[in-house]
Amino acid sequence: MTDKIKHNRSAVIKSIKRNISLINSIVMLVVVSLLFVNIRFLSSVLNYMPPLSMAVMLGTVCVLVIISLYLARLISQVAISDIEEYDNRINEILGSMQQEITHRVQAEKALEHQAFYDQLTNLPNRVQFTRHLGRISKRPKEHENYLFAVLFVDLDNFKVVNDSMGHRMGDQVLIKTARRLEHCIRTTDMLSRLGGDEFAILLDDITDISDTLRVAERIKLEMSSPFDIDGYEVFITASIGVALNSEEYAQEDDILRDADIAMYQAKSSGRARYEVFDASLRDIAMKRLQLEADLRQGINNLEFMVYYQPIVSVSDCSITGAEALLRWDHPRDGMTLPASFLQVAEDTDLIVKIGELVLATACKQHGAWKNAGCQHIRIDVNFSSRQFLLKNLPEIVSQVLVETGMEPSSLDIEITESIAMEPRSVAVLNELSVMGIRMSIDDFGTGYSSLGYLKRFPIDTIKIDKTFLKEVTVDPNAKAIVIAIIAMAHSLGIKVVAEGVETREQLLFLRSCRCDEAQGYFFGLPMTGEEFVKLLQE
């Protein structure tokens, strides 16, 4: 725009200069003409005037002519000088306008980029993805058999990385994930970061569902390799939901919603996999939303309870402790076991509040047992991965112990092998151990079963998973595994608790293996705190 103004202004200035020169030439022509007329006139009166008078008149005329020419030239030069000065000022103004317009255009581009692109990964954001999805959604109406698909990608256990390694490391994982996902799609497709650890992919103009599944398999393969973040190997998998366009979608957001639903089903089915949406998944999603709402209400209404299962000495069956087990007294469904709601609690972070409730309730109950004369009973409390990796976990546990007056040595915190393998676990375990709290590995044998972390971590007890106890009386391999676990633990100075004991034969076998403690239905079902006191007194 300013270039056009400059061009037009330059043409006008040149025209003005030409006109001034023309006017100057005309003035000179008029003066010369007047001089010629005066000479003719003078020649006619020459005979009537004295010579001196005629010389004076001719000199006067010449002077007037010279003065006129000089003034005309001077006026034209001043006019041209003013015009040139005006031209320079206009140039400065136009240059300033050009810079202002350039800065404004750059600012508008920056604002547009911020509005439609993710600042961390430089991928299109949710707004841009939705706009593009809206345009693509119109094509099936214009072109018969036009097909596209949406993939909803969510990283598994990404919050654990953020909590254990810090947000800077987490951001690096997100950036590297974005680059890996870009390698899995075509240039005609769109990859977007919707927020957090959620990504969406729009596969445009595909042939059939097989095209989409190939992309999903490619993503699984890409995510199977560890990320190298500042010298650390970080393993992150992804759950993927797939949805194909359909005539039933009234709005473009509907297909993204269904891909999200399919992704949650992939997580519920074991993670690191993909699921294709069908109508039944929508019902599952609605039930999940209802379950989440019920969980929140259950926490507010104190519907969660803690039951206690006895832990006994294998040698004489005396009660040495109790495991705190969560139960939900649901107002509609009655007493509910954790297996039906723990996954949703984990995904929504409600498990942190529930875990704190269980810890506080169990420690308070231990005080009641102690006041009733039941001494030397420890309580085992399970900690989830979300709960265990809280940065202020030692402070939370210490505060509960102070408020309930419980001895730290009477508390045993149970974690799974997968939690123990997290990078931050060593520091947390050591800090809790220094406080005098006992540490146990739950469900031993179902995870990593590594001797490395047993040597490195302050582990006091391992609990053999009940799946091994089920078959020790009939399967020689299961029997050999249990014998080996007990011998290995004892050689490291670690106690062994066998879970899931249901028969006398299993107890006798454990006694022959010199197992330390056991728990299971053979010794007692989970019971309330009051019922547990009666059991101790009996």
PDB file of C-alpha atoms in Angstrom, residues 185-465:
ATOM      1  CA  ILE A 185       1.101 -39.373   9.354  1.00  0.00           C
ATOM      2  CA  ARG A 186       0.972 -37.905   5.852  1.00  0.00           C
ATOM      3  CA  THR A 187       1.491 -34.260   4.995  1.00  0.00           C
ATOM      4  CA  THR A 188      -2.230 -34.015   4.134  1.00  0.00           C
ATOM      5  CA  ASP A 189      -3.228 -35.112   7.656  1.00  0.00           C
ATOM      6  CA  MET A 190      -3.378 -32.866  10.708  1.00  0.00           C
ATOM      7  CA  LEU A 191      -1.734 -33.484  14.073  1.00  0.00           C
ATOM      8  CA  SER A 192      -2.844 -31.340  16.996  1.00  0.00           C
ATOM      9  CA  ARG A 193      -2.041 -31.046  20.681  1.00  0.00           C
ATOM     10  CA  LEU A 194      -5.366 -30.610  22.445  1.00  0.00           C
ATOM     11  CA  GLY A 195      -3.793 -29.893  25.832  1.00  0.00           C
ATOM     12  CA  GLY A 196      -1.841 -31.678  28.566  1.00  0.00           C
ATOM     13  CA  ASP A 197      -0.736 -35.061  27.234  1.00  0.00           C
ATOM     14  CA  GLU A 198      -3.607 -35.346  24.728  1.00  0.00           C
ATOM     15  CA  PHE A 199      -3.064 -35.292  20.960  1.00  0.00           C
ATOM     16  CA  ALA A 200      -5.517 -35.621  18.079  1.00  0.00           C
ATOM     17  CA  ILE A 201      -4.902 -36.729  14.496  1.00  0.00           C
ATOM     18  CA  LEU A 202      -7.237 -36.134  11.555  1.00  0.00           C
ATOM     19  CA  LEU A 203      -6.650 -38.611   8.732  1.00  0.00           C
ATOM     20  CA  ASP A 204      -8.117 -37.035   5.612  1.00  0.00           C
ATOM     21  CA  ASP A 205      -9.453 -38.880   2.558  1.00  0.00           C
ATOM     22  CA  ILE A 206      -8.757 -42.488   3.583  1.00  0.00           C
ATOM     23  CA  THR A 207      -9.856 -45.622   1.776  1.00  0.00           C
ATOM     24  CA  ASP A 208     -11.181 -47.683   4.693  1.00  0.00           C
ATOM     25  CA  ILE A 209     -10.613 -48.515   8.359  1.00  0.00           C
ATOM     26  CA  SER A 210      -7.399 -50.397   7.560  1.00  0.00           C
ATOM     27  CA  ASP A 211      -5.643 -47.112   6.706  1.00  0.00           C
ATOM     28  CA  THR A 212      -6.462 -45.823  10.187  1.00  0.00           C
ATOM     29  CA  LEU A 213      -5.378 -48.997  11.949  1.00  0.00           C
ATOM     30  CA  ARG A 214      -2.023 -48.922  10.165  1.00  0.00           C
ATOM     31  CA  VAL A 215      -1.426 -45.437  11.541  1.00  0.00           C
ATOM     32  CA  ALA A 216      -2.422 -46.610  15.031  1.00  0.00           C
ATOM     33  CA  GLU A 217       0.018 -49.534  14.788  1.00  0.00           C
ATOM     34  CA  ARG A 218       2.735 -47.162  13.587  1.00  0.00           C
ATOM     35  CA  ILE A 219       2.150 -44.924  16.620  1.00  0.00           C
ATOM     36  CA  LYS A 220       2.371 -47.926  18.961  1.00  0.00           C
ATOM     37  CA  LEU A 221       5.679 -48.895  17.378  1.00  0.00           C
ATOM     38  CA  GLU A 222       7.075 -45.347  17.594  1.00  0.00           C
ATOM     39  CA  MET A 223       6.092 -45.045  21.260  1.00  0.00           C
ATOM     40  CA  SER A 224       7.621 -48.398  22.197  1.00  0.00           C
ATOM     41  CA  SER A 225      11.149 -46.948  22.124  1.00  0.00           C
ATOM     42  CA  PRO A 226      12.342 -45.063  25.233  1.00  0.00           C
ATOM     43  CA  PHE A 227      12.811 -41.301  25.195  1.00  0.00           C
ATOM     44  CA  ASP A 228      16.318 -40.016  25.890  1.00  0.00           C
ATOM     45  CA  ILE A 229      15.756 -36.998  28.170  1.00  0.00           C
ATOM     46  CA  ASP A 230      18.963 -35.469  29.556  1.00  0.00           C
ATOM     47  CA  GLY A 231      20.621 -38.877  29.684  1.00  0.00           C
ATOM     48  CA  TYR A 232      17.599 -40.616  31.278  1.00  0.00           C
ATOM     49  CA  GLU A 233      15.613 -43.309  29.505  1.00  0.00           C
ATOM     50  CA  VAL A 234      11.906 -42.542  29.898  1.00  0.00           C
ATOM     51  CA  PHE A 235       9.374 -45.154  28.798  1.00  0.00           C
ATOM     52  CA  ILE A 236       5.990 -43.759  27.784  1.00  0.00           C
ATOM     53  CA  THR A 237       3.216 -45.649  26.021  1.00  0.00           C
ATOM     54  CA  ALA A 238       0.052 -44.268  24.468  1.00  0.00           C
ATOM     55  CA  SER A 239      -3.612 -45.277  24.431  1.00  0.00           C
ATOM     56  CA  ILE A 240      -5.399 -44.500  21.159  1.00  0.00           C
ATOM     57  CA  GLY A 241      -9.073 -44.082  20.351  1.00  0.00           C
ATOM     58  CA  VAL A 242     -10.258 -44.301  16.736  1.00  0.00           C
ATOM     59  CA  ALA A 243     -13.507 -42.919  15.275  1.00  0.00           C
ATOM     60  CA  LEU A 244     -14.636 -42.865  11.630  1.00  0.00           C
ATOM     61  CA  ASN A 245     -16.922 -40.208  10.184  1.00  0.00           C
ATOM     62  CA  SER A 246     -20.590 -41.110  10.025  1.00  0.00           C
ATOM     63  CA  GLU A 247     -23.817 -39.480   8.867  1.00  0.00           C
ATOM     64  CA  GLU A 248     -25.124 -39.524  12.448  1.00  0.00           C
ATOM     65  CA  TYR A 249     -22.622 -36.866  13.535  1.00  0.00           C
ATOM     66  CA  ALA A 250     -24.517 -33.572  13.674  1.00  0.00           C
ATOM     67  CA  GLN A 251     -21.520 -31.515  14.852  1.00  0.00           C
ATOM     68  CA  GLU A 252     -17.818 -31.830  14.163  1.00  0.00           C
ATOM     69  CA  ASP A 253     -17.047 -32.201  17.890  1.00  0.00           C
ATOM     70  CA  ASP A 254     -19.073 -35.431  18.038  1.00  0.00           C
ATOM     71  CA  ILE A 255     -16.461 -37.530  16.235  1.00  0.00           C
ATOM     72  CA  LEU A 256     -13.713 -36.128  18.486  1.00  0.00           C
ATOM     73  CA  ARG A 257     -15.842 -37.006  21.536  1.00  0.00           C
ATOM     74  CA  ASP A 258     -16.281 -40.594  20.334  1.00  0.00           C
ATOM     75  CA  ALA A 259     -12.563 -40.953  19.625  1.00  0.00           C
ATOM     76  CA  ASP A 260     -11.982 -39.772  23.204  1.00  0.00           C
ATOM     77  CA  ILE A 261     -14.436 -42.401  24.479  1.00  0.00           C
ATOM     78  CA  ALA A 262     -12.628 -45.112  22.521  1.00  0.00           C
ATOM     79  CA  MET A 263      -9.308 -43.927  23.983  1.00  0.00           C
ATOM     80  CA  TYR A 264     -10.631 -44.342  27.532  1.00  0.00           C
ATOM     81  CA  GLN A 265     -11.737 -47.849  26.652  1.00  0.00           C
ATOM     82  CA  ALA A 266      -8.196 -48.565  25.439  1.00  0.00           C
ATOM     83  CA  LYS A 267      -6.848 -47.379  28.799  1.00  0.00           C
ATOM     84  CA  SER A 268      -9.352 -49.501  30.692  1.00  0.00           C
ATOM     85  CA  SER A 269      -8.391 -52.535  28.621  1.00  0.00           C
ATOM     86  CA  GLY A 270      -4.730 -52.390  29.584  1.00  0.00           C
ATOM     87  CA  ARG A 271      -3.242 -49.248  27.989  1.00  0.00           C
ATOM     88  CA  ALA A 272      -0.594 -49.103  25.231  1.00  0.00           C
ATOM     89  CA  ARG A 273      -3.251 -50.169  22.720  1.00  0.00           C
ATOM     90  CA  TYR A 274      -6.002 -48.768  20.496  1.00  0.00           C
ATOM     91  CA  GLU A 275      -9.756 -49.189  20.345  1.00  0.00           C
ATOM     92  CA  VAL A 276     -12.197 -48.411  17.525  1.00  0.00           C
ATOM     93  CA  PHE A 277     -15.367 -46.648  18.634  1.00  0.00           C
ATOM     94  CA  ASP A 278     -18.749 -48.341  18.482  1.00  0.00           C
ATOM     95  CA  ALA A 279     -22.080 -47.335  19.991  1.00  0.00           C
ATOM     96  CA  SER A 280     -21.685 -49.594  23.038  1.00  0.00           C
ATOM     97  CA  LEU A 281     -18.642 -47.600  24.139  1.00  0.00           C
ATOM     98  CA  ARG A 282     -20.809 -44.507  24.553  1.00  0.00           C
ATOM     99  CA  ASP A 283     -22.862 -46.322  27.168  1.00  0.00           C
ATOM    100  CA  ILE A 284     -19.633 -47.331  28.926  1.00  0.00           C
ATOM    101  CA  ALA A 285     -18.492 -43.711  28.884  1.00  0.00           C
ATOM    102  CA  MET A 286     -21.766 -42.514  30.377  1.00  0.00           C
ATOM    103  CA  LYS A 287     -21.449 -45.094  33.151  1.00  0.00           C
ATOM    104  CA  ARG A 288     -17.883 -43.948  33.743  1.00  0.00           C
ATOM    105  CA  LEU A 289     -19.003 -40.325  34.052  1.00  0.00           C
ATOM    106  CA  GLN A 290     -21.700 -41.400  36.484  1.00  0.00           C
ATOM    107  CA  LEU A 291     -19.154 -43.414  38.462  1.00  0.00           C
ATOM    108  CA  GLU A 292     -16.831 -40.400  38.669  1.00  0.00           C
ATOM    109  CA  ALA A 293     -19.696 -38.240  39.923  1.00  0.00           C
ATOM    110  CA  ASP A 294     -20.629 -40.931  42.482  1.00  0.00           C
ATOM    111  CA  LEU A 295     -17.006 -41.098  43.665  1.00  0.00           C
ATOM    112  CA  ARG A 296     -16.883 -37.364  44.274  1.00  0.00           C
ATOM    113  CA  GLN A 297     -20.158 -37.481  46.117  1.00  0.00           C
ATOM    114  CA  GLY A 298     -19.018 -40.546  48.059  1.00  0.00           C
ATOM    115  CA  ILE A 299     -15.911 -38.707  49.282  1.00  0.00           C
ATOM    116  CA  ASN A 300     -17.982 -35.718  50.372  1.00  0.00           C
ATOM    117  CA  ASN A 301     -20.575 -37.937  52.092  1.00  0.00           C
ATOM    118  CA  LEU A 302     -17.950 -40.138  53.842  1.00  0.00           C
ATOM    119  CA  GLU A 303     -19.285 -43.293  52.182  1.00  0.00           C
ATOM    120  CA  PHE A 304     -15.865 -44.993  52.084  1.00  0.00           C
ATOM    121  CA  MET A 305     -14.986 -47.427  54.842  1.00  0.00           C
ATOM    122  CA  VAL A 306     -11.904 -49.377  55.873  1.00  0.00           C
ATOM    123  CA  TYR A 307     -12.026 -53.118  56.628  1.00  0.00           C
ATOM    124  CA  TYR A 308      -9.170 -55.107  58.127  1.00  0.00           C
ATOM    125  CA  GLN A 309      -7.901 -58.575  57.220  1.00  0.00           C
ATOM    126  CA  PRO A 310      -5.762 -60.407  59.809  1.00  0.00           C
ATOM    127  CA  ILE A 311      -2.093 -61.159  59.162  1.00  0.00           C
ATOM    128  CA  VAL A 312      -0.841 -64.092  61.219  1.00  0.00           C
ATOM    129  CA  SER A 313       2.440 -65.739  62.102  1.00  0.00           C
ATOM    130  CA  VAL A 314       2.807 -68.960  60.107  1.00  0.00           C
ATOM    131  CA  SER A 315       4.512 -70.732  63.001  1.00  0.00           C
ATOM    132  CA  ASP A 316       1.716 -70.363  65.597  1.00  0.00           C
ATOM    133  CA  CYS A 317      -1.122 -68.506  63.811  1.00  0.00           C
ATOM    134  CA  SER A 318      -0.986 -65.598  66.285  1.00  0.00           C
ATOM    135  CA  ILE A 319      -2.232 -62.300  64.863  1.00  0.00           C
ATOM    136  CA  THR A 320       0.664 -59.959  64.122  1.00  0.00           C
ATOM    137  CA  GLY A 321      -1.025 -57.334  61.983  1.00  0.00           C
ATOM    138  CA  ALA A 322      -3.850 -56.334  59.696  1.00  0.00           C
ATOM    139  CA  GLU A 323      -4.109 -55.081  56.129  1.00  0.00           C
ATOM    140  CA  ALA A 324      -6.382 -52.071  55.655  1.00  0.00           C
ATOM    141  CA  LEU A 325      -8.785 -52.742  52.778  1.00  0.00           C
ATOM    142  CA  LEU A 326     -10.994 -50.122  51.154  1.00  0.00           C
ATOM    143  CA  ARG A 327     -14.749 -50.612  50.808  1.00  0.00           C
ATOM    144  CA  TRP A 328     -17.417 -48.290  49.389  1.00  0.00           C
ATOM    145  CA  ASP A 329     -20.835 -48.313  50.995  1.00  0.00           C
ATOM    146  CA  HIS A 330     -22.588 -47.127  47.828  1.00  0.00           C
ATOM    147  CA  PRO A 331     -26.092 -45.760  48.510  1.00  0.00           C
ATOM    148  CA  ARG A 332     -27.483 -47.549  45.449  1.00  0.00           C
ATOM    149  CA  ASP A 333     -25.214 -50.564  44.858  1.00  0.00           C
ATOM    150  CA  GLY A 334     -24.378 -51.441  48.467  1.00  0.00           C
ATOM    151  CA  MET A 335     -20.941 -52.563  49.632  1.00  0.00           C
ATOM    152  CA  THR A 336     -18.609 -52.230  46.631  1.00  0.00           C
ATOM    153  CA  LEU A 337     -15.097 -53.675  46.191  1.00  0.00           C
ATOM    154  CA  PRO A 338     -12.225 -51.460  44.956  1.00  0.00           C
ATOM    155  CA  ALA A 339     -11.767 -53.353  41.686  1.00  0.00           C
ATOM    156  CA  SER A 340     -14.926 -51.734  40.308  1.00  0.00           C
ATOM    157  CA  PHE A 341     -13.874 -48.123  40.866  1.00  0.00           C
ATOM    158  CA  LEU A 342     -10.113 -47.846  41.506  1.00  0.00           C
ATOM    159  CA  GLN A 343      -9.187 -47.310  37.844  1.00  0.00           C
ATOM    160  CA  VAL A 344     -11.540 -44.331  37.544  1.00  0.00           C
ATOM    161  CA  ALA A 345     -10.235 -43.004  40.854  1.00  0.00           C
ATOM    162  CA  GLU A 346      -6.678 -43.296  39.534  1.00  0.00           C
ATOM    163  CA  ASP A 347      -7.474 -41.544  36.247  1.00  0.00           C
ATOM    164  CA  THR A 348      -9.228 -38.629  37.961  1.00  0.00           C
ATOM    165  CA  ASP A 349      -6.754 -38.195  40.850  1.00  0.00           C
ATOM    166  CA  LEU A 350      -9.549 -38.924  43.325  1.00  0.00           C
ATOM    167  CA  ILE A 351      -7.381 -41.810  44.505  1.00  0.00           C
ATOM    168  CA  VAL A 352      -5.214 -39.266  46.369  1.00  0.00           C
ATOM    169  CA  LYS A 353      -8.105 -38.124  48.570  1.00  0.00           C
ATOM    170  CA  ILE A 354      -9.318 -41.696  49.033  1.00  0.00           C
ATOM    171  CA  GLY A 355      -5.804 -42.865  49.930  1.00  0.00           C
ATOM    172  CA  GLU A 356      -5.406 -40.136  52.541  1.00  0.00           C
ATOM    173  CA  LEU A 357      -8.780 -41.131  53.992  1.00  0.00           C
ATOM    174  CA  VAL A 358      -7.704 -44.786  54.265  1.00  0.00           C
ATOM    175  CA  LEU A 359      -4.384 -43.853  55.896  1.00  0.00           C
ATOM    176  CA  ALA A 360      -5.995 -41.536  58.459  1.00  0.00           C
ATOM    177  CA  THR A 361      -8.777 -44.024  59.268  1.00  0.00           C
ATOM    178  CA  ALA A 362      -6.373 -46.965  59.677  1.00  0.00           C
ATOM    179  CA  CYS A 363      -3.995 -45.023  61.935  1.00  0.00           C
ATOM    180  CA  LYS A 364      -6.890 -43.785  64.051  1.00  0.00           C
ATOM    181  CA  GLN A 365      -8.224 -47.348  64.319  1.00  0.00           C
ATOM    182  CA  HIS A 366      -4.806 -48.547  65.469  1.00  0.00           C
ATOM    183  CA  GLY A 367      -5.041 -46.090  68.341  1.00  0.00           C
ATOM    184  CA  ALA A 368      -8.432 -47.519  69.303  1.00  0.00           C
ATOM    185  CA  TRP A 369      -6.981 -51.059  69.295  1.00  0.00           C
ATOM    186  CA  LYS A 370      -4.089 -49.926  71.438  1.00  0.00           C
ATOM    187  CA  ASN A 371      -6.467 -48.323  73.934  1.00  0.00           C
ATOM    188  CA  ALA A 372      -8.419 -51.608  74.047  1.00  0.00           C
ATOM    189  CA  GLY A 373      -5.268 -53.442  75.143  1.00  0.00           C
ATOM    190  CA  CYS A 374      -4.231 -54.896  71.786  1.00  0.00           C
ATOM    191  CA  GLN A 375      -0.498 -54.189  71.643  1.00  0.00           C
ATOM    192  CA  HIS A 376       2.137 -54.893  69.002  1.00  0.00           C
ATOM    193  CA  ILE A 377      -0.293 -54.954  66.031  1.00  0.00           C
ATOM    194  CA  ARG A 378       0.905 -53.319  62.847  1.00  0.00           C
ATOM    195  CA  ILE A 379      -1.296 -52.048  60.012  1.00  0.00           C
ATOM    196  CA  ASP A 380      -0.448 -52.472  56.336  1.00  0.00           C
ATOM    197  CA  VAL A 381      -1.783 -49.668  54.085  1.00  0.00           C
ATOM    198  CA  ASN A 382      -1.670 -49.813  50.291  1.00  0.00           C
ATOM    199  CA  PHE A 383      -0.454 -46.722  48.427  1.00  0.00           C
ATOM    200  CA  SER A 384      -1.311 -46.090  44.756  1.00  0.00           C
ATOM    201  CA  SER A 385       1.244 -44.777  42.268  1.00  0.00           C
ATOM    202  CA  ARG A 386      -0.402 -41.326  42.208  1.00  0.00           C
ATOM    203  CA  GLN A 387      -0.416 -41.170  45.992  1.00  0.00           C
ATOM    204  CA  PHE A 388       3.109 -42.502  46.492  1.00  0.00           C
ATOM    205  CA  LEU A 389       4.679 -40.029  44.091  1.00  0.00           C
ATOM    206  CA  LEU A 390       3.255 -36.924  45.767  1.00  0.00           C
ATOM    207  CA  LYS A 391       6.123 -34.532  46.489  1.00  0.00           C
ATOM    208  CA  ASN A 392       4.903 -33.919  50.034  1.00  0.00           C
ATOM    209  CA  LEU A 393       4.043 -37.555  50.824  1.00  0.00           C
ATOM    210  CA  PRO A 394       6.461 -37.879  53.793  1.00  0.00           C
ATOM    211  CA  GLU A 395       4.964 -34.718  55.320  1.00  0.00           C
ATOM    212  CA  ILE A 396       1.419 -36.061  54.849  1.00  0.00           C
ATOM    213  CA  VAL A 397       2.265 -39.371  56.512  1.00  0.00           C
ATOM    214  CA  SER A 398       4.123 -37.648  59.359  1.00  0.00           C
ATOM    215  CA  GLN A 399       1.167 -35.350  60.031  1.00  0.00           C
ATOM    216  CA  VAL A 400      -1.264 -38.298  60.195  1.00  0.00           C
ATOM    217  CA  LEU A 401       1.016 -40.149  62.617  1.00  0.00           C
ATOM    218  CA  VAL A 402       1.250 -37.088  64.861  1.00  0.00           C
ATOM    219  CA  GLU A 403      -2.505 -36.476  64.814  1.00  0.00           C
ATOM    220  CA  THR A 404      -3.352 -40.113  65.647  1.00  0.00           C
ATOM    221  CA  GLY A 405      -0.444 -40.755  68.029  1.00  0.00           C
ATOM    222  CA  MET A 406       0.584 -43.887  66.122  1.00  0.00           C
ATOM    223  CA  GLU A 407       4.135 -45.227  66.336  1.00  0.00           C
ATOM    224  CA  PRO A 408       5.862 -45.106  62.899  1.00  0.00           C
ATOM    225  CA  SER A 409       7.095 -48.691  63.371  1.00  0.00           C
ATOM    226  CA  SER A 410       3.450 -49.868  63.562  1.00  0.00           C
ATOM    227  CA  LEU A 411       2.747 -48.624  60.019  1.00  0.00           C
ATOM    228  CA  ASP A 412       3.688 -50.676  56.962  1.00  0.00           C
ATOM    229  CA  ILE A 413       3.274 -48.984  53.583  1.00  0.00           C
ATOM    230  CA  GLU A 414       2.614 -51.372  50.702  1.00  0.00           C
ATOM    231  CA  ILE A 415       3.559 -50.493  47.123  1.00  0.00           C
ATOM    232  CA  THR A 416       3.686 -52.520  43.933  1.00  0.00           C
ATOM    233  CA  GLU A 417       6.857 -53.472  42.083  1.00  0.00           C
ATOM    234  CA  SER A 418       6.062 -51.001  39.284  1.00  0.00           C
ATOM    235  CA  ILE A 419       5.945 -48.125  41.791  1.00  0.00           C
ATOM    236  CA  ALA A 420       9.249 -49.215  43.297  1.00  0.00           C
ATOM    237  CA  MET A 421      10.887 -48.999  39.870  1.00  0.00           C
ATOM    238  CA  GLU A 422       9.974 -45.320  39.380  1.00  0.00           C
ATOM    239  CA  PRO A 423      13.040 -42.988  39.477  1.00  0.00           C
ATOM    240  CA  ARG A 424      11.801 -40.932  42.430  1.00  0.00           C
ATOM    241  CA  SER A 425      10.862 -43.962  44.547  1.00  0.00           C
ATOM    242  CA  VAL A 426      14.343 -44.439  46.017  1.00  0.00           C
ATOM    243  CA  ALA A 427      14.347 -41.007  47.653  1.00  0.00           C
ATOM    244  CA  VAL A 428      10.779 -41.366  48.984  1.00  0.00           C
ATOM    245  CA  LEU A 429      11.400 -44.874  50.341  1.00  0.00           C
ATOM    246  CA  ASN A 430      14.560 -43.777  52.088  1.00  0.00           C
ATOM    247  CA  GLU A 431      12.839 -40.740  53.613  1.00  0.00           C
ATOM    248  CA  LEU A 432       9.950 -42.849  54.928  1.00  0.00           C
ATOM    249  CA  SER A 433      12.355 -45.499  56.207  1.00  0.00           C
ATOM    250  CA  VAL A 434      14.329 -42.879  58.152  1.00  0.00           C
ATOM    251  CA  MET A 435      11.043 -41.942  59.847  1.00  0.00           C
ATOM    252  CA  GLY A 436      10.837 -45.562  61.123  1.00  0.00           C
ATOM    253  CA  ILE A 437       8.025 -46.657  58.784  1.00  0.00           C
ATOM    254  CA  ARG A 438       8.153 -50.192  57.408  1.00  0.00           C
ATOM    255  CA  MET A 439       7.997 -50.799  53.622  1.00  0.00           C
ATOM    256  CA  SER A 440       6.497 -53.758  51.745  1.00  0.00           C
ATOM    257  CA  ILE A 441       6.332 -54.875  48.117  1.00  0.00           C
ATOM    258  CA  ASP A 442       2.798 -56.096  47.392  1.00  0.00           C
ATOM    259  CA  ASP A 443       1.862 -58.794  44.822  1.00  0.00           C
ATOM    260  CA  PHE A 444       5.491 -59.869  44.480  1.00  0.00           C
ATOM    261  CA  GLY A 445       6.101 -62.015  41.425  1.00  0.00           C
ATOM    262  CA  THR A 446       3.580 -60.329  39.136  1.00  0.00           C
ATOM    263  CA  GLY A 447       5.778 -57.362  38.134  1.00  0.00           C
ATOM    264  CA  TYR A 448       9.509 -56.862  37.650  1.00  0.00           C
ATOM    265  CA  SER A 449      10.547 -59.277  40.432  1.00  0.00           C
ATOM    266  CA  SER A 450      14.015 -57.771  40.314  1.00  0.00           C
ATOM    267  CA  LEU A 451      16.648 -58.515  42.934  1.00  0.00           C
ATOM    268  CA  GLY A 452      18.214 -55.161  42.069  1.00  0.00           C
ATOM    269  CA  TYR A 453      15.632 -52.963  43.758  1.00  0.00           C
ATOM    270  CA  LEU A 454      15.354 -55.365  46.731  1.00  0.00           C
ATOM    271  CA  LYS A 455      19.059 -54.758  47.386  1.00  0.00           C
ATOM    272  CA  ARG A 456      18.912 -51.020  46.684  1.00  0.00           C
ATOM    273  CA  PHE A 457      15.683 -50.064  48.452  1.00  0.00           C
ATOM    274  CA  PRO A 458      14.890 -50.203  52.197  1.00  0.00           C
ATOM    275  CA  ILE A 459      12.333 -53.018  51.796  1.00  0.00           C
ATOM    276  CA  ASP A 460      11.294 -54.839  54.993  1.00  0.00           C
ATOM    277  CA  THR A 461       8.723 -57.286  53.607  1.00  0.00           C
ATOM    278  CA  ILE A 462       7.573 -58.824  50.340  1.00  0.00           C
ATOM    279  CA  LYS A 463       4.107 -60.274  49.860  1.00  0.00           C
ATOM    280  CA  ILE A 464       3.869 -63.286  47.563  1.00  0.00           C
ATOM    281  CA  ASP A 465       0.931 -62.876  45.201  1.00  0.00           C
TER     282      ASP A 465
END
